[in-house]
Amino acid sequence: MARRTTKQDLPDDFEEHILDIDVGEEMRNSFLEYAYSVIYSRALPDARDGLKPVQRRILYTMNEMGLRPDRGHVKSARVVGEVMGRLHPHGDSAIYDALVRTAQSWSMRLTLVDGHGNFGSPDAGPAAMRYTECRMAPPAVAMTAGIDEDTVDFKPNYDGRETEPSVLPAAIPNLLVNGTTGIAVGMATNCAPHNLVEVVQALRHLIKKPTATLDDLMRFVPGPDLPTGGKIVGLDGIRDAYETGRGSFRMRATARVETVGRRKALVVTELPYGVGIEKVVERIKVLVQGKKLQGIADVKDLSDMEKPTHLVIEVKNGFVPEALLEQLYRMTPLEDSFGINAVALVDGQPRTLGLKELLEVFLRHRYEVVRRRTAHRRAKAAARLHLVEGLLVAILDIDEVIQLIRASDNASEARERLMGVFDLTELQADYILDMALRRLTRFSRIELEKEQAELLAEIEALDAILGDEALLRTVVSDELAEVAKTFGTPRRTVLLESAGTPVTATAAALEIADDPCFALMSSSGLLARTSNAEPFSTGDGRANHDVVVSAVATTARGEIGVLTSAGRLLRLGVLDLPTIPASANDPNLSGGLQLSEVLSLAAGERALALCTLATDGPGLALGTRDGVVKRVNPEVLGRDEWEVIGLKDGDEVVGAVELTTGEETLCFISDVAQLLHFPASLVRPQGRSGGGMAGIKLGAGEHVAWFGTVDPAAPEGSVVVTASGASTALPGTEPGSLKVTPFTEYPTKGRATGGVRCHRFLKGEDTLVLAWAGTAPARAAAASGAPVDLPAADGRRDGSGVPASQPVVAVAGPLASRLAPRGVTG
């Protein structure tokens, strides 16, 4: 039993001290300390590496444990225990939750942890840490690279026994790429994920032009790129967020109409960020049971490992699927909002940051990391050079060195005598005494002289970086380009300026008149129709986020065809396409419909062009990757799809056009920059099953990069656009070199010949990453749809290009020459 202390138990000289404390003041101070701890030690990320303390500690600990991608997985509980015991005494559940999030592909745009086992789903939590395993993902290695080269400051851990980094070197702009979310005391943060390649392009542009405006940067980063894909509808809120750090946008699921058995069905393949399938299904069931949603026959979740998101919503007969989809968007989580509140720590203070501020903070961090790393490597090389120079002095008089050491009574005496006789420093003398005698040979001298030369060259290069700020910026820019090349992936989220014009009822559809219109397809796969194509025909305007790569004249209730890389022609009703206004001031397809929502394409199959379903005329012209050309006789079958060319194994269609006169000039451009053009009349038309004939002669390993037609009536108004790059680069990461050349510079050659060279490769380039020929002026677009400026026309047909501002994925000319009215099938 515990004994109670009384006043008699206290010593005689004990003085009683009672301190009166105001309760209100004590509460205020304690709450401020608590708030400070939550803000700086738990909830908010550092703007430099984009990590909260627990995430940083996890990656640092895994790096210290050697859990690299080339090593085996270890139990997650082991990592959690190490982090909790050494650096983060806040409980294992908080650490494991953070570890799990960094391993979830639907939470992170670029996962930092490679998880093995059940790491949960958007609807369910993960298995316990004793069942799962983990190791560092390759991007995490880039986040910690150079941490042992004095690149960042270290601070004591919670008990002062160890140290931890205050920030990681972070070669990846993690805060923008992966986003973050957190709730502190009196403030919160919520940042959306972005595409790594786009962010790196903006960073490199900002390195070259530090005074770049927000509009300049948004040409590279037009909007978030969410891990789950889907669509973003409305871009005004994104610009607000990029300008002020606060804004919101709407996320929408990707869905298409398919025929399932005897019914139509809505097939959902991508969901809004943070929304799970079970949440959607549960909400639909509640609405159907409450009779607030009509027309749904069944809801099936057919998701599996091959199709992670595959929700089938069967529609009752008599209901319009498009109208039902609009109701689902309005009443279920198939459409959700995301509020950006970009709050992060900058110099230890929470700040709300816009896009440019986020990029600038990261660049300042990288400049400091590279500067400190360079200084560390320079000091290390200088220290090694000092020792090598001492060894070279000793080797010149090796016999005297040995005799001197043997004649010494102890190591101290030997050290002093070496320093005095050979004018060596203490470090050099100690190094010689510690070396094995066998290394002091004539062969070692040759190696040392070679090492000395290499060290001098290395020190000179490092001094150049430290002494030239422009060179330092170049190093940072090149390293960012390498990061994008290594870890970059194509954009997943489609950006839409508006939602388009939805179909609301069958009666409304029947009331649409069969008026003439134009069907358009953009470089990012958006489809739309417009009654006025004039704004799109000039080629002078600058679209916000697209260029139109294919267009046909048709009618509102007609049908058109879509030609694909698999040699198929798919039938498509024009009425299914949303109507967009054609503003003379800003022509763009931002309100269009994604092609995948109306047509089902096989894995790897791409839509190449639109065409009419005319039963007369000169037909179609196709060019394949292996250099085959084919003219297809006009023929329309009574089904939704049919093949228009017999392809050999491994071959695919790279270009398809609808001929208007049959006198067009057909043009091939190969990946090794050989251009061949000849009249279409040299190609004999064939039926659907025909395999075509030789179009261009290719060497071993070569393939066709582009095929199309050029208007023979105005060759002087046509140009050739080529972009060169390295075949080893990840597609869409290297800007490459762009060249624009008048088409008249290239002479006509016979069919099945090799053509003439159209682009000279620079050092490091060995292939054409893009090619196009057609009527000027040409317009180019990046992967996001943002416009890219093309250089002025160069009269040298085999000249080299000029560096592009960002990678180009599509080029198109004005539509006037592509909109000649033809007969259509209604």
PDB file of C-alpha atoms in Angstrom, residues 229-368:
ATOM      1  CA  GLY A 229      -8.454   8.769 -64.703  1.00  0.00           C
ATOM      2  CA  GLY A 230     -11.976   9.968 -65.468  1.00  0.00           C
ATOM      3  CA  LYS A 231     -12.808  13.465 -66.680  1.00  0.00           C
ATOM      4  CA  ILE A 232     -12.582  16.948 -65.246  1.00  0.00           C
ATOM      5  CA  VAL A 233     -15.513  19.121 -66.318  1.00  0.00           C
ATOM      6  CA  GLY A 234     -14.969  22.873 -66.196  1.00  0.00           C
ATOM      7  CA  LEU A 235     -11.533  24.478 -66.042  1.00  0.00           C
ATOM      8  CA  ASP A 236     -12.295  27.848 -64.428  1.00  0.00           C
ATOM      9  CA  GLY A 237     -11.851  26.500 -60.909  1.00  0.00           C
ATOM     10  CA  ILE A 238      -8.499  24.982 -61.881  1.00  0.00           C
ATOM     11  CA  ARG A 239      -7.181  28.332 -63.030  1.00  0.00           C
ATOM     12  CA  ASP A 240      -8.372  29.929 -59.784  1.00  0.00           C
ATOM     13  CA  ALA A 241      -6.507  27.255 -57.827  1.00  0.00           C
ATOM     14  CA  TYR A 242      -3.346  27.730 -59.870  1.00  0.00           C
ATOM     15  CA  GLU A 243      -3.519  31.488 -59.369  1.00  0.00           C
ATOM     16  CA  THR A 244      -4.524  31.755 -55.707  1.00  0.00           C
ATOM     17  CA  GLY A 245      -4.025  28.268 -54.270  1.00  0.00           C
ATOM     18  CA  ARG A 246      -7.767  27.801 -53.777  1.00  0.00           C
ATOM     19  CA  GLY A 247     -10.340  26.501 -56.247  1.00  0.00           C
ATOM     20  CA  SER A 248     -12.548  23.557 -57.092  1.00  0.00           C
ATOM     21  CA  PHE A 249     -13.443  21.423 -60.077  1.00  0.00           C
ATOM     22  CA  ARG A 250     -15.874  18.648 -60.926  1.00  0.00           C
ATOM     23  CA  MET A 251     -14.714  15.083 -61.534  1.00  0.00           C
ATOM     24  CA  ARG A 252     -16.796  12.801 -63.710  1.00  0.00           C
ATOM     25  CA  ALA A 253     -16.661   9.060 -64.323  1.00  0.00           C
ATOM     26  CA  THR A 254     -15.872   7.681 -67.770  1.00  0.00           C
ATOM     27  CA  ALA A 255     -18.846   5.729 -69.116  1.00  0.00           C
ATOM     28  CA  ARG A 256     -19.987   4.477 -72.491  1.00  0.00           C
ATOM     29  CA  VAL A 257     -23.154   2.937 -73.902  1.00  0.00           C
ATOM     30  CA  GLU A 258     -22.923  -0.725 -74.907  1.00  0.00           C
ATOM     31  CA  THR A 259     -25.363  -3.459 -75.885  1.00  0.00           C
ATOM     32  CA  VAL A 260     -25.572  -6.209 -73.259  1.00  0.00           C
ATOM     33  CA  GLY A 261     -27.829  -9.023 -74.391  1.00  0.00           C
ATOM     34  CA  ARG A 262     -31.116  -7.430 -75.441  1.00  0.00           C
ATOM     35  CA  ARG A 263     -30.616  -4.264 -73.461  1.00  0.00           C
ATOM     36  CA  LYS A 264     -28.503  -1.158 -73.601  1.00  0.00           C
ATOM     37  CA  ALA A 265     -26.128  -0.679 -70.684  1.00  0.00           C
ATOM     38  CA  LEU A 266     -23.902   2.019 -69.228  1.00  0.00           C
ATOM     39  CA  VAL A 267     -20.395   0.650 -68.731  1.00  0.00           C
ATOM     40  CA  VAL A 268     -18.317   2.652 -66.255  1.00  0.00           C
ATOM     41  CA  THR A 269     -14.552   2.125 -66.664  1.00  0.00           C
ATOM     42  CA  GLU A 270     -13.118   5.036 -64.639  1.00  0.00           C
ATOM     43  CA  LEU A 271     -14.379   6.655 -61.447  1.00  0.00           C
ATOM     44  CA  PRO A 272     -13.759  10.060 -59.847  1.00  0.00           C
ATOM     45  CA  TYR A 273     -10.713  10.323 -57.591  1.00  0.00           C
ATOM     46  CA  GLY A 274     -11.455   8.892 -54.149  1.00  0.00           C
ATOM     47  CA  VAL A 275     -14.746   7.203 -55.146  1.00  0.00           C
ATOM     48  CA  GLY A 276     -15.131   3.426 -54.913  1.00  0.00           C
ATOM     49  CA  ILE A 277     -17.456   1.142 -56.848  1.00  0.00           C
ATOM     50  CA  GLU A 278     -19.309  -0.053 -53.756  1.00  0.00           C
ATOM     51  CA  LYS A 279     -20.127   3.533 -52.840  1.00  0.00           C
ATOM     52  CA  VAL A 280     -21.664   4.104 -56.280  1.00  0.00           C
ATOM     53  CA  VAL A 281     -23.608   0.825 -56.245  1.00  0.00           C
ATOM     54  CA  GLU A 282     -25.005   1.511 -52.772  1.00  0.00           C
ATOM     55  CA  ARG A 283     -26.147   4.990 -53.779  1.00  0.00           C
ATOM     56  CA  ILE A 284     -27.863   3.667 -56.920  1.00  0.00           C
ATOM     57  CA  LYS A 285     -29.706   1.030 -54.884  1.00  0.00           C
ATOM     58  CA  VAL A 286     -30.948   3.661 -52.418  1.00  0.00           C
ATOM     59  CA  LEU A 287     -32.209   5.883 -55.253  1.00  0.00           C
ATOM     60  CA  VAL A 288     -33.940   2.993 -57.047  1.00  0.00           C
ATOM     61  CA  GLN A 289     -35.590   1.723 -53.860  1.00  0.00           C
ATOM     62  CA  GLY A 290     -36.738   5.257 -53.049  1.00  0.00           C
ATOM     63  CA  LYS A 291     -38.194   5.545 -56.594  1.00  0.00           C
ATOM     64  CA  LYS A 292     -36.050   8.620 -57.220  1.00  0.00           C
ATOM     65  CA  LEU A 293     -34.290   6.975 -60.160  1.00  0.00           C
ATOM     66  CA  GLN A 294     -36.126   5.167 -62.941  1.00  0.00           C
ATOM     67  CA  GLY A 295     -34.928   3.056 -65.833  1.00  0.00           C
ATOM     68  CA  ILE A 296     -32.279   0.825 -64.206  1.00  0.00           C
ATOM     69  CA  ALA A 297     -32.768  -2.921 -64.682  1.00  0.00           C
ATOM     70  CA  ASP A 298     -29.654  -4.191 -62.921  1.00  0.00           C
ATOM     71  CA  VAL A 299     -26.260  -3.110 -61.589  1.00  0.00           C
ATOM     72  CA  LYS A 300     -23.294  -5.490 -61.849  1.00  0.00           C
ATOM     73  CA  ASP A 301     -19.763  -5.018 -60.588  1.00  0.00           C
ATOM     74  CA  LEU A 302     -17.622  -7.022 -63.033  1.00  0.00           C
ATOM     75  CA  SER A 303     -14.283  -5.593 -61.949  1.00  0.00           C
ATOM     76  CA  ASP A 304     -11.342  -7.987 -61.866  1.00  0.00           C
ATOM     77  CA  MET A 305      -7.548  -7.932 -62.117  1.00  0.00           C
ATOM     78  CA  GLU A 306      -7.733  -7.344 -65.872  1.00  0.00           C
ATOM     79  CA  LYS A 307     -10.375  -4.617 -65.607  1.00  0.00           C
ATOM     80  CA  PRO A 308      -9.938  -2.889 -62.224  1.00  0.00           C
ATOM     81  CA  THR A 309     -13.055  -0.765 -62.798  1.00  0.00           C
ATOM     82  CA  HIS A 310     -15.909  -2.329 -64.753  1.00  0.00           C
ATOM     83  CA  LEU A 311     -19.378  -1.386 -63.526  1.00  0.00           C
ATOM     84  CA  VAL A 312     -22.295  -2.367 -65.785  1.00  0.00           C
ATOM     85  CA  ILE A 313     -25.607  -0.526 -65.293  1.00  0.00           C
ATOM     86  CA  GLU A 314     -28.302  -2.175 -67.429  1.00  0.00           C
ATOM     87  CA  VAL A 315     -30.984   0.175 -68.776  1.00  0.00           C
ATOM     88  CA  LYS A 316     -34.625  -0.833 -69.118  1.00  0.00           C
ATOM     89  CA  ASN A 317     -36.099  -0.844 -72.599  1.00  0.00           C
ATOM     90  CA  GLY A 318     -37.723   2.441 -73.516  1.00  0.00           C
ATOM     91  CA  PHE A 319     -35.287   4.626 -71.566  1.00  0.00           C
ATOM     92  CA  VAL A 320     -32.574   6.733 -73.173  1.00  0.00           C
ATOM     93  CA  PRO A 321     -29.158   5.645 -71.788  1.00  0.00           C
ATOM     94  CA  GLU A 322     -27.642   9.118 -72.262  1.00  0.00           C
ATOM     95  CA  ALA A 323     -30.460  10.763 -70.297  1.00  0.00           C
ATOM     96  CA  LEU A 324     -30.101   8.182 -67.516  1.00  0.00           C
ATOM     97  CA  LEU A 325     -26.357   8.796 -67.418  1.00  0.00           C
ATOM     98  CA  GLU A 326     -26.958  12.508 -66.873  1.00  0.00           C
ATOM     99  CA  GLN A 327     -29.218  11.647 -63.925  1.00  0.00           C
ATOM    100  CA  LEU A 328     -26.552   9.375 -62.483  1.00  0.00           C
ATOM    101  CA  TYR A 329     -23.994  12.148 -62.780  1.00  0.00           C
ATOM    102  CA  ARG A 330     -26.314  14.480 -60.913  1.00  0.00           C
ATOM    103  CA  MET A 331     -27.517  12.113 -58.180  1.00  0.00           C
ATOM    104  CA  THR A 332     -24.632   9.685 -57.506  1.00  0.00           C
ATOM    105  CA  PRO A 333     -20.878   9.842 -56.843  1.00  0.00           C
ATOM    106  CA  LEU A 334     -20.270   9.223 -60.560  1.00  0.00           C
ATOM    107  CA  GLU A 335     -19.724  12.978 -60.510  1.00  0.00           C
ATOM    108  CA  ASP A 336     -17.993  14.542 -57.536  1.00  0.00           C
ATOM    109  CA  SER A 337     -16.155  17.741 -56.708  1.00  0.00           C
ATOM    110  CA  PHE A 338     -12.579  18.299 -55.591  1.00  0.00           C
ATOM    111  CA  GLY A 339     -11.615  21.408 -53.666  1.00  0.00           C
ATOM    112  CA  ILE A 340      -7.986  22.493 -53.982  1.00  0.00           C
ATOM    113  CA  ASN A 341      -6.509  24.202 -50.920  1.00  0.00           C
ATOM    114  CA  ALA A 342      -2.764  24.197 -51.549  1.00  0.00           C
ATOM    115  CA  VAL A 343      -1.381  24.834 -48.064  1.00  0.00           C
ATOM    116  CA  ALA A 344       2.187  23.702 -47.381  1.00  0.00           C
ATOM    117  CA  LEU A 345       5.150  24.641 -45.215  1.00  0.00           C
ATOM    118  CA  VAL A 346       7.600  27.115 -46.734  1.00  0.00           C
ATOM    119  CA  ASP A 347      10.595  28.045 -44.591  1.00  0.00           C
ATOM    120  CA  GLY A 348       8.727  26.628 -41.605  1.00  0.00           C
ATOM    121  CA  GLN A 349       5.598  28.694 -42.168  1.00  0.00           C
ATOM    122  CA  PRO A 350       2.254  27.456 -43.569  1.00  0.00           C
ATOM    123  CA  ARG A 351       1.441  29.226 -46.841  1.00  0.00           C
ATOM    124  CA  THR A 352      -1.220  28.948 -49.527  1.00  0.00           C
ATOM    125  CA  LEU A 353       0.593  28.514 -52.838  1.00  0.00           C
ATOM    126  CA  GLY A 354      -0.387  28.856 -56.479  1.00  0.00           C
ATOM    127  CA  LEU A 355       1.092  26.809 -59.299  1.00  0.00           C
ATOM    128  CA  LYS A 356       4.053  29.093 -59.967  1.00  0.00           C
ATOM    129  CA  GLU A 357       4.905  29.392 -56.264  1.00  0.00           C
ATOM    130  CA  LEU A 358       4.862  25.597 -55.885  1.00  0.00           C
ATOM    131  CA  LEU A 359       7.205  25.213 -58.850  1.00  0.00           C
ATOM    132  CA  GLU A 360       9.533  27.957 -57.609  1.00  0.00           C
ATOM    133  CA  VAL A 361       9.818  26.473 -54.113  1.00  0.00           C
ATOM    134  CA  PHE A 362      10.713  23.080 -55.563  1.00  0.00           C
ATOM    135  CA  LEU A 363      13.287  24.589 -57.939  1.00  0.00           C
ATOM    136  CA  ARG A 364      14.959  26.538 -55.129  1.00  0.00           C
ATOM    137  CA  HIS A 365      15.205  23.279 -53.191  1.00  0.00           C
ATOM    138  CA  ARG A 366      16.742  21.444 -56.137  1.00  0.00           C
ATOM    139  CA  TYR A 367      19.246  24.239 -56.746  1.00  0.00           C
ATOM    140  CA  GLU A 368      20.340  23.970 -53.117  1.00  0.00           C
TER     141      GLU A 368
END
